[in-house]
mmCIF file of C-alpha atoms in Angstrom:
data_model
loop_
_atom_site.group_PDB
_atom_site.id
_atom_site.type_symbol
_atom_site.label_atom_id
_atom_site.label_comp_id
_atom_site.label_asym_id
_atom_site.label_seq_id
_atom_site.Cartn_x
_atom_site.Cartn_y
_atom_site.Cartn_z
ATOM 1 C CA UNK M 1173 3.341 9.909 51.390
ATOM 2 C CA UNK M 1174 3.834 7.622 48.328
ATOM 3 C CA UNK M 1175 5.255 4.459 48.338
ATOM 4 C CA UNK M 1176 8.365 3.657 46.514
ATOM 5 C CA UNK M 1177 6.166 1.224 44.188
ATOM 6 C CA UNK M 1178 3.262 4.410 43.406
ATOM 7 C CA UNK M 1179 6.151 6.158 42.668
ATOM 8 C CA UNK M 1180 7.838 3.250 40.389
ATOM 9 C CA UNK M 1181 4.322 2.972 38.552
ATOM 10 C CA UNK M 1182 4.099 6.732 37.689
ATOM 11 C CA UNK M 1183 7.759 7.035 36.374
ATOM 12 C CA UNK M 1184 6.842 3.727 34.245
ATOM 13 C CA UNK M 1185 3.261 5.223 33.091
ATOM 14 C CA UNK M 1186 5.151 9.085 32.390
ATOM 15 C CA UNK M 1187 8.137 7.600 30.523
ATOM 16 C CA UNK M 1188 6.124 5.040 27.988
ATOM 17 C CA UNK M 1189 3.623 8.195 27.600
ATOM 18 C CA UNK M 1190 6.927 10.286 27.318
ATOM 19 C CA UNK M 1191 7.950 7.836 24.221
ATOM 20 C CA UNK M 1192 4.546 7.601 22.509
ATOM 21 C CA UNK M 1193 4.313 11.773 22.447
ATOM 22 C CA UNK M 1194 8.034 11.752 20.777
ATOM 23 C CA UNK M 1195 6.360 8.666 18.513
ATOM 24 C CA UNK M 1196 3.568 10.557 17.620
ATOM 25 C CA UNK M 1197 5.575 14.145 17.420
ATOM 26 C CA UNK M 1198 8.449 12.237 15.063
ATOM 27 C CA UNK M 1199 5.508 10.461 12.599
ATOM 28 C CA UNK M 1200 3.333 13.711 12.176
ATOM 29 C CA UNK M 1201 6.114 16.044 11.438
ATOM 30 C CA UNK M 1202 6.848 14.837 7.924
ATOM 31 C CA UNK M 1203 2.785 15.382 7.083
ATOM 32 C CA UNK M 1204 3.152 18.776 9.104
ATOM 33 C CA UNK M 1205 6.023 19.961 7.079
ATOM 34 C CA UNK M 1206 3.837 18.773 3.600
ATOM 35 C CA UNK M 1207 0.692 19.818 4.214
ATOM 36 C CA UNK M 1208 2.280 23.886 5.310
ATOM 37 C CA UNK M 1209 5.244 23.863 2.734
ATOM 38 C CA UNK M 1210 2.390 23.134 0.492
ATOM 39 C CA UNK M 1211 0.845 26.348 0.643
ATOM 40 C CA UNK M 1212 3.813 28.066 -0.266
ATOM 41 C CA UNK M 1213 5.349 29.414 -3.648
ATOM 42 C CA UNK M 1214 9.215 28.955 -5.032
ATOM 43 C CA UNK M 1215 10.732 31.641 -2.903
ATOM 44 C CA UNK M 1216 8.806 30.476 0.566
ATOM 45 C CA UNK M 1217 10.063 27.382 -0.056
ATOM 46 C CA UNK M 1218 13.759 28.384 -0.922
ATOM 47 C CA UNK M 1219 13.811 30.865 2.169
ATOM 48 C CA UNK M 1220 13.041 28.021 4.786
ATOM 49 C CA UNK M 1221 9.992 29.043 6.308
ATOM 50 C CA UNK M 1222 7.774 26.396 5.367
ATOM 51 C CA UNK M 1223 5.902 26.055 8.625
ATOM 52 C CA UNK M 1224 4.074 29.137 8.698
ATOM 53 C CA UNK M 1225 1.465 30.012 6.751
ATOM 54 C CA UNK M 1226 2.388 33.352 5.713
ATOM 55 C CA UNK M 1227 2.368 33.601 1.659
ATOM 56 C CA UNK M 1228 -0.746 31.331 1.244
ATOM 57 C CA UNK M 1229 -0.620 30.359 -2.187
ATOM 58 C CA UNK M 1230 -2.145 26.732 -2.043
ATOM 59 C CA UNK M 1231 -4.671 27.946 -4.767
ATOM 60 C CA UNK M 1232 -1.868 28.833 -7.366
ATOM 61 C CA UNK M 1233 -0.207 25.985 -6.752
ATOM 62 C CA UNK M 1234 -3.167 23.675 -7.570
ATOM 63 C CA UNK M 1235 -3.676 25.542 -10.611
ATOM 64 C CA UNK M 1236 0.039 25.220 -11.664
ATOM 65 C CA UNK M 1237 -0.263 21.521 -10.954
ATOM 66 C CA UNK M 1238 -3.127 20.793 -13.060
ATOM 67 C CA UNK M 1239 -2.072 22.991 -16.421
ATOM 68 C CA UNK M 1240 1.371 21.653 -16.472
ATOM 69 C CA UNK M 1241 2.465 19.326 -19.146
ATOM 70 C CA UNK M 1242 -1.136 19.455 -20.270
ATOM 71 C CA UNK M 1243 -2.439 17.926 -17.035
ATOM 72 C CA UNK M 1244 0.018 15.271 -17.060
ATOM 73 C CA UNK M 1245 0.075 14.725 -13.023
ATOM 74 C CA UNK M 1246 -3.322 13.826 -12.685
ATOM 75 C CA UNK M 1247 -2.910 11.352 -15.862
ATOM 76 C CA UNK M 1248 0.052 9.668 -13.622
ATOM 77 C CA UNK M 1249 -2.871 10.242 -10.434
ATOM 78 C CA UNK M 1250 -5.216 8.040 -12.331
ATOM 79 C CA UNK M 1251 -2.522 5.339 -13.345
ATOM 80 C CA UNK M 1252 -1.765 5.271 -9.802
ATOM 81 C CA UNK M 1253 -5.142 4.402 -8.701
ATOM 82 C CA UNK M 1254 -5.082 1.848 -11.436
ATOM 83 C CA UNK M 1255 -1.767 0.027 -10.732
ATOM 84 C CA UNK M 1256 -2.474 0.234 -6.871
ATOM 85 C CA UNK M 1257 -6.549 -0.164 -6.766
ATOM 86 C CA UNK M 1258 -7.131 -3.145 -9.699
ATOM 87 C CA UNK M 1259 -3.965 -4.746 -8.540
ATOM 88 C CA UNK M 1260 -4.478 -4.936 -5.165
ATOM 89 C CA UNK M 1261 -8.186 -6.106 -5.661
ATOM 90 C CA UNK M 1262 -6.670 -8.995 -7.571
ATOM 91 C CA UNK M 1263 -3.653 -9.562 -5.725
ATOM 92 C CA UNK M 1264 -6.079 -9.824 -2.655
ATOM 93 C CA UNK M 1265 -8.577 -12.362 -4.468
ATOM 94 C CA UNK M 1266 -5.864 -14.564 -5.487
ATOM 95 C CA UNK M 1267 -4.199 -14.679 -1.845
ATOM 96 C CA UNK M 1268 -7.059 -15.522 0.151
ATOM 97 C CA UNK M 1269 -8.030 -17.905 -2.744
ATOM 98 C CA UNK M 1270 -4.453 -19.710 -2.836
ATOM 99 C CA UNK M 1271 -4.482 -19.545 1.593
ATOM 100 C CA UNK M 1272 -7.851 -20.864 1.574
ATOM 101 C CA UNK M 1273 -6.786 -23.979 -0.831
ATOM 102 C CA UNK M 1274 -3.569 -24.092 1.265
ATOM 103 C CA UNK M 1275 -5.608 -24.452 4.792
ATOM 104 C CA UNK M 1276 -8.673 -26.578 3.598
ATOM 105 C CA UNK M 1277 -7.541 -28.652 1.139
ATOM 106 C CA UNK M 1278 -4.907 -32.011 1.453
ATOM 107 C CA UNK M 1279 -2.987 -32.733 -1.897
ATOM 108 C CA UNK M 1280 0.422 -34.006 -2.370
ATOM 109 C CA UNK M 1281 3.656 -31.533 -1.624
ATOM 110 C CA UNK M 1282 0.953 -29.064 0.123
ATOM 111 C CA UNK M 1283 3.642 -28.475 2.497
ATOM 112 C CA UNK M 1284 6.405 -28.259 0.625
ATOM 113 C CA UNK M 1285 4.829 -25.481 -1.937
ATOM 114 C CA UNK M 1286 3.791 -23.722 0.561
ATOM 115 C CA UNK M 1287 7.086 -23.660 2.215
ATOM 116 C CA UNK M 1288 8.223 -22.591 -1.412
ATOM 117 C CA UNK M 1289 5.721 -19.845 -1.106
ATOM 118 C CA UNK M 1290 7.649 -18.579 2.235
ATOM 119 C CA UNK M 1291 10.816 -18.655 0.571
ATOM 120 C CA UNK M 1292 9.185 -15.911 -1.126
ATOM 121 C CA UNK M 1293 8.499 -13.624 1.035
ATOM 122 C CA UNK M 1294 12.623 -14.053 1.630
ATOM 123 C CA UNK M 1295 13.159 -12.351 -2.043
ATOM 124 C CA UNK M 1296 13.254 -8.952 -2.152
ATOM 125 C CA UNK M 1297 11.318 -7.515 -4.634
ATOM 126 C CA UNK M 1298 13.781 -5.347 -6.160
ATOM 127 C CA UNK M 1299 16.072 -8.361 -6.836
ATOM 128 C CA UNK M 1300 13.059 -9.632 -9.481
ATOM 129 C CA UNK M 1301 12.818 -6.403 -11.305
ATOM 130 C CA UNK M 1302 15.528 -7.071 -13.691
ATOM 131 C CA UNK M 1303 14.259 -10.795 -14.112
ATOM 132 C CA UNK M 1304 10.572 -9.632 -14.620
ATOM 133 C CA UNK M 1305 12.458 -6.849 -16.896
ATOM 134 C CA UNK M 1306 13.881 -9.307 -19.544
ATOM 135 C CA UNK M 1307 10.460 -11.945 -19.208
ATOM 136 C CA UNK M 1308 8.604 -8.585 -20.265
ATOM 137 C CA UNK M 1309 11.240 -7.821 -22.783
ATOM 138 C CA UNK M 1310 10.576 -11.261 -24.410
ATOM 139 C CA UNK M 1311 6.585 -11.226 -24.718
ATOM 140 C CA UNK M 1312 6.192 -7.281 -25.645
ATOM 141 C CA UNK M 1313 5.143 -6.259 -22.470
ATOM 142 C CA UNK M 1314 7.510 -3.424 -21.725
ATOM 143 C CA UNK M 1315 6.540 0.286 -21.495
ATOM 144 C CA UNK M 1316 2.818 -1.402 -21.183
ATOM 145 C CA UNK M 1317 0.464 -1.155 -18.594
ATOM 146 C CA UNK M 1318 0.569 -4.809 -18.128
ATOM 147 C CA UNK M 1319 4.319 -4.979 -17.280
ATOM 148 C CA UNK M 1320 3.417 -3.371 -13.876
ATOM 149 C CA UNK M 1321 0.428 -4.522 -13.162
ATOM 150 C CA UNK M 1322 1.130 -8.273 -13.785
ATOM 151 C CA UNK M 1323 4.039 -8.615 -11.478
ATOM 152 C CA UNK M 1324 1.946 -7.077 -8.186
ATOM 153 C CA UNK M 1325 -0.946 -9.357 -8.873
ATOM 154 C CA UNK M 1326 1.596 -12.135 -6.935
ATOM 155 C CA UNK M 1327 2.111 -11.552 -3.144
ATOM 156 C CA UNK M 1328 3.727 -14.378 -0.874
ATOM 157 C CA UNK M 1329 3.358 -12.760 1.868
ATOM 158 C CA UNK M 1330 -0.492 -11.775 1.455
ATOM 159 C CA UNK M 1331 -0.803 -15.876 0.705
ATOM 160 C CA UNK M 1332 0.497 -16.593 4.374
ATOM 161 C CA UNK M 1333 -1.770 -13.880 6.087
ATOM 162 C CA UNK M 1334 -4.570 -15.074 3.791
ATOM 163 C CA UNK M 1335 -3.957 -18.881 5.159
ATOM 164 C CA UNK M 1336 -3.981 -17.725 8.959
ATOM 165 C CA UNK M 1337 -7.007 -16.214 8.133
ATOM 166 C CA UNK M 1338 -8.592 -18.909 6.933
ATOM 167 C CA UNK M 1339 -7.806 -21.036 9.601
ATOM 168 C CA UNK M 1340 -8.679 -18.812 12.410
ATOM 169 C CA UNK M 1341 -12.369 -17.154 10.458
ATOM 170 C CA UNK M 1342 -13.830 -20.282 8.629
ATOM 171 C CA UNK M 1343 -15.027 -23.122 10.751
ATOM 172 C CA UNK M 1344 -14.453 -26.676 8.837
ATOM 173 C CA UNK M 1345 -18.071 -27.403 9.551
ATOM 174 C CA UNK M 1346 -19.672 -24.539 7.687
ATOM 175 C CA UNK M 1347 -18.316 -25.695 4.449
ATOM 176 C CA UNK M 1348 -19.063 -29.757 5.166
ATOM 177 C CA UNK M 1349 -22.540 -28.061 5.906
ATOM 178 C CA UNK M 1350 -22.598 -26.410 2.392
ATOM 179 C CA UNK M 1351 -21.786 -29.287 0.665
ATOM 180 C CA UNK M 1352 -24.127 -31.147 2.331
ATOM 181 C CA UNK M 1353 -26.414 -29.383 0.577
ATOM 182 C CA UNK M 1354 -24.955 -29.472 -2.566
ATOM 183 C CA UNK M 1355 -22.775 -26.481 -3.198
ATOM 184 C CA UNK M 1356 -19.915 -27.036 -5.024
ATOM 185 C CA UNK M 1357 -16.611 -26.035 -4.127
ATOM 186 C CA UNK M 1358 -16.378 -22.827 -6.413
ATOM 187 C CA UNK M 1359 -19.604 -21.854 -4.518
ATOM 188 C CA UNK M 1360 -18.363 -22.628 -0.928
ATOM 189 C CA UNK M 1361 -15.483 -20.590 -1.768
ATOM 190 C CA UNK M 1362 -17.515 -17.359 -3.415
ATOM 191 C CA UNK M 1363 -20.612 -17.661 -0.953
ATOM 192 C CA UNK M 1364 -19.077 -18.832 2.485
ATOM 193 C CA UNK M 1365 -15.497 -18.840 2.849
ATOM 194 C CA UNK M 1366 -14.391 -15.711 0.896
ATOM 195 C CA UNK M 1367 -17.016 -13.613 3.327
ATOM 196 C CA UNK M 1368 -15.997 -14.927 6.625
ATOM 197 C CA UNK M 1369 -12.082 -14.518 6.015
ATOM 198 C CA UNK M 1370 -13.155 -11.008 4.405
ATOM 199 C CA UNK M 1371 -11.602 -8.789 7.357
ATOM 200 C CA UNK M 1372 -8.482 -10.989 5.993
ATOM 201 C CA UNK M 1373 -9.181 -10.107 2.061
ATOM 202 C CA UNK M 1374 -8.563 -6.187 3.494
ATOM 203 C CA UNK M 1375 -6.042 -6.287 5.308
ATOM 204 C CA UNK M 1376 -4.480 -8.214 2.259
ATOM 205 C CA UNK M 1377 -5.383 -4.879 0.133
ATOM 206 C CA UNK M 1378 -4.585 -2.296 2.215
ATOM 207 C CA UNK M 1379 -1.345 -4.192 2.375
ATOM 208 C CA UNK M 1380 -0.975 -4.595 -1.162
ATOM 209 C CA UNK M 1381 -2.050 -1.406 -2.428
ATOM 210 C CA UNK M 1382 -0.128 0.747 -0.290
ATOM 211 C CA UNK M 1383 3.001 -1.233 -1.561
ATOM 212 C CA UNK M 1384 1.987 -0.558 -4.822
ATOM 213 C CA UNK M 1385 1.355 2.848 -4.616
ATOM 214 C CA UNK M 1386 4.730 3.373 -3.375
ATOM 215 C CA UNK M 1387 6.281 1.143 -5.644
ATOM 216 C CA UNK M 1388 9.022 3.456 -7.388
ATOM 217 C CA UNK M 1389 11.579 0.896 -8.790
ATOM 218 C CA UNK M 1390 9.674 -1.721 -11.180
ATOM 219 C CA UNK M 1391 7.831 1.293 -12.753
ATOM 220 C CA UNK M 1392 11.703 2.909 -13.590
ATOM 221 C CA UNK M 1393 12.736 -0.333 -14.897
ATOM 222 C CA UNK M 1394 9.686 -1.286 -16.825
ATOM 223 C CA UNK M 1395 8.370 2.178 -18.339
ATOM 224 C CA UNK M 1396 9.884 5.019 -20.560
ATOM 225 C CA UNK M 1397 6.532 6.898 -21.806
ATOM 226 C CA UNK M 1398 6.017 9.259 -19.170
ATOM 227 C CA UNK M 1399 2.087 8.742 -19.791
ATOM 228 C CA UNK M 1400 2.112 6.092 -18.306
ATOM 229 C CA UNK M 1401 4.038 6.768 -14.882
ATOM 230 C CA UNK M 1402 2.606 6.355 -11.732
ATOM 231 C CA UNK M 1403 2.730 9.006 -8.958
ATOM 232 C CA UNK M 1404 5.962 7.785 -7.593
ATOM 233 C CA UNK M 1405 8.089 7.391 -10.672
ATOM 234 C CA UNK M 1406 6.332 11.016 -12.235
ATOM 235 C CA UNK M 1407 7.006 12.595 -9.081
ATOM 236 C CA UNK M 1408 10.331 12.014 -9.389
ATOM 237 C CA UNK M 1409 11.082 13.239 -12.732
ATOM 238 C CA UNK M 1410 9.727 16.846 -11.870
ATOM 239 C CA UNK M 1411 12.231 16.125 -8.740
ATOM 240 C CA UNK M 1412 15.394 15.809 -10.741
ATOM 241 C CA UNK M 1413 14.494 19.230 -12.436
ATOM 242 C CA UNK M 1414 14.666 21.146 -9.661
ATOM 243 C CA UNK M 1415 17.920 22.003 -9.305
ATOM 244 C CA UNK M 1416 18.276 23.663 -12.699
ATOM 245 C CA UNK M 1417 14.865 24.877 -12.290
ATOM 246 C CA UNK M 1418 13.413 25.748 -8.737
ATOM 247 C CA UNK M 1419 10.016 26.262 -10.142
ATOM 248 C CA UNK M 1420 9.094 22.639 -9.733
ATOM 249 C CA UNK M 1421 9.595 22.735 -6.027
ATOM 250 C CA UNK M 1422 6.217 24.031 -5.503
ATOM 251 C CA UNK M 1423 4.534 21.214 -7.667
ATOM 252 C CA UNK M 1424 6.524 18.666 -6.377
ATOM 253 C CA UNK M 1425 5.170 19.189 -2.632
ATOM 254 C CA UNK M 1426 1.750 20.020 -3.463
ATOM 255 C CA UNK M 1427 1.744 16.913 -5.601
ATOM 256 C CA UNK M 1428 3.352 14.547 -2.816
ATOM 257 C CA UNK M 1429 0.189 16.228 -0.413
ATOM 258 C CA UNK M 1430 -2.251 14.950 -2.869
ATOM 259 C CA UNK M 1431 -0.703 11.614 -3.414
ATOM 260 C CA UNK M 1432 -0.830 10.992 0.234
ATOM 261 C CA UNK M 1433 -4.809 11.190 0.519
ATOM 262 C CA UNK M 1434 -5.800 7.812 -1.083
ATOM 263 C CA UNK M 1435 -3.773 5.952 1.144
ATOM 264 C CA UNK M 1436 -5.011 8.321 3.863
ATOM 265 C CA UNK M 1437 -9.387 7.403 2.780
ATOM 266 C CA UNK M 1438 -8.420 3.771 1.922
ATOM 267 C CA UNK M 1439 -7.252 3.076 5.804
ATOM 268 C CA UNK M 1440 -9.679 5.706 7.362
ATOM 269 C CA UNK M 1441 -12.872 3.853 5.307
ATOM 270 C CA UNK M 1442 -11.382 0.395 6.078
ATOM 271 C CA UNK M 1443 -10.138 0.623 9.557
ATOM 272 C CA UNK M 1444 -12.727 -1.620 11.197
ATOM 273 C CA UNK M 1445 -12.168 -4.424 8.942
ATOM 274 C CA UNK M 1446 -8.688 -3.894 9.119
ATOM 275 C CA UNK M 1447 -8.670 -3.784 12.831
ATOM 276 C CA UNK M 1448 -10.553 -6.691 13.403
ATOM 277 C CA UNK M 1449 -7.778 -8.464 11.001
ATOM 278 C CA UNK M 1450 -4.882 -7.616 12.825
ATOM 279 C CA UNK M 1451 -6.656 -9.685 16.093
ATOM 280 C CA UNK M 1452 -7.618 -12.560 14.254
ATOM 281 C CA UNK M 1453 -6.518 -15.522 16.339
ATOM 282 C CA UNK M 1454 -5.614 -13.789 19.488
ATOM 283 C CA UNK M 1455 -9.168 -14.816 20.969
ATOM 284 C CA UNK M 1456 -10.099 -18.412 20.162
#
């Protein structure tokens, strides 16, 4: 006969495995529902029977995808992968460069600008698009490639994770021990501390370039020439049409499928780095 506690233990264990199912079940349905409704034409779509795979027609609609407008989604595909890859490789470099400078280096007001830094991570980020708007306005950066890419090369946030790195992966005495022999500090940086806090510098990308690949509302305010919207913003523009014209139903799902895949090979390719950043300091 069990005891009342055996019993406690596997009505704990069945209702927190209970939860994670429902979890699991509640996050895959939205990629279940995208990855079927994909494969099916205007009228599938319109009838409600996107989860079966009756109709295939996944082949037409890549076709449709890549002749329309001349090819235009995989133009917005490619700015995409340049807003979110080139800007999060910088915005990385320049966190883990300002979080390394915050944790090894004394100057006067360290604290105090880096408490300014944290302040930042208060703002949100749609409150600065009309700011960054009229800055952009004034030097000739709007509808430019540069007026979204500069603002995302700045993350607070990533600055913070990129000091806790540094304090918990590089070791104050292998960087005395570099200059020892004569390194200088751009080199200690480049050569020692930028590779041990590197499990840091990706979790600071992966981050940072799925925010940016998401971003939606600085592109809107910053860009008018549809060649050069990102996913997101293009996305969206075929979605507005849809209600005087169904026919962009089927390119708007089989587009948001294909949008979802970078994100999908960027945390598949850099899960061990990123998993051995997210316990950094919980073994000393």
């Amino acid at each position: 006969m069990n005891s009342p506690s055996s019993r406690s233990r596997w009505m704990s264990k069945t209702a927190v495995n209970g939860f994670l199912v429902l979890a699991v079940v509640y996050m895959l349905f939205p990629l279940v529902w995208l990855v079927t409704a994909a494969t099916k034409d205007t009228g599938g779509l319109l009838a409600g029977n996107a989860f079966s795979f009756e109709g295939f027609n996944l082949g037409e609609n890549l076709s449709n995808l890549a002749s329309y407008g001349d090819g235009i989604y995989f133009r917005w595909y490619l700015n995409s992968l340049m807003y979110a890859g080139g800007g999060a490789i910088v915005c990385s470099l320049i966190c883990v460069a300002a979080g390394y400078a915050f944790d090894k280096y004394e100057f006067r007001g360290k604290e105090k600008l880096f408490g300014l830094v944290l302040m930042g991570v208060l703002v949100p980020t749609t409150a600065l698009a009309l700011p960054m708007y009229l800055l952009a306005s004034k030097t000739g950066l709007v509808n430019t490639y540069w007026s979204v890419l500069i603002p995302v090369l700045v993350n607070p946030f990533g600055v913070y994770l990129a000091r806790v790195f540094s304090t918990g992966y590089i070791p104050n005495e292998a960087l005395e021990a570099a200059r020892i022999d004569g390194a200088g500090e751009l080199r200690v940086f480049w050569s020692i501390g930028l590779r041990m806090v590197m499990p840091g510098f990706v979790t600071v990308f992966l981050f940072q370039f799925t925010a940016i690949w998401n971003n939606f509302f600085l592109p809107l305010v910053m860009l008018s020439d549809r060649k050069l919207f990102p996913l997101s913003l293009g996305l969206y523009s075929w979605n507005t049409n849809t209600h005087g014209e169904p026919s962009f139903y089927p390119l708007v799902v089989t587009g948001s499928l294909l949008a979802v895949i970078p994100l999908i090979v960027a945390f598949v390719s850099l899960q061990r780095h990123w998993k051995a950043g997210l316990t950094a300091g919980s073994v000393k």
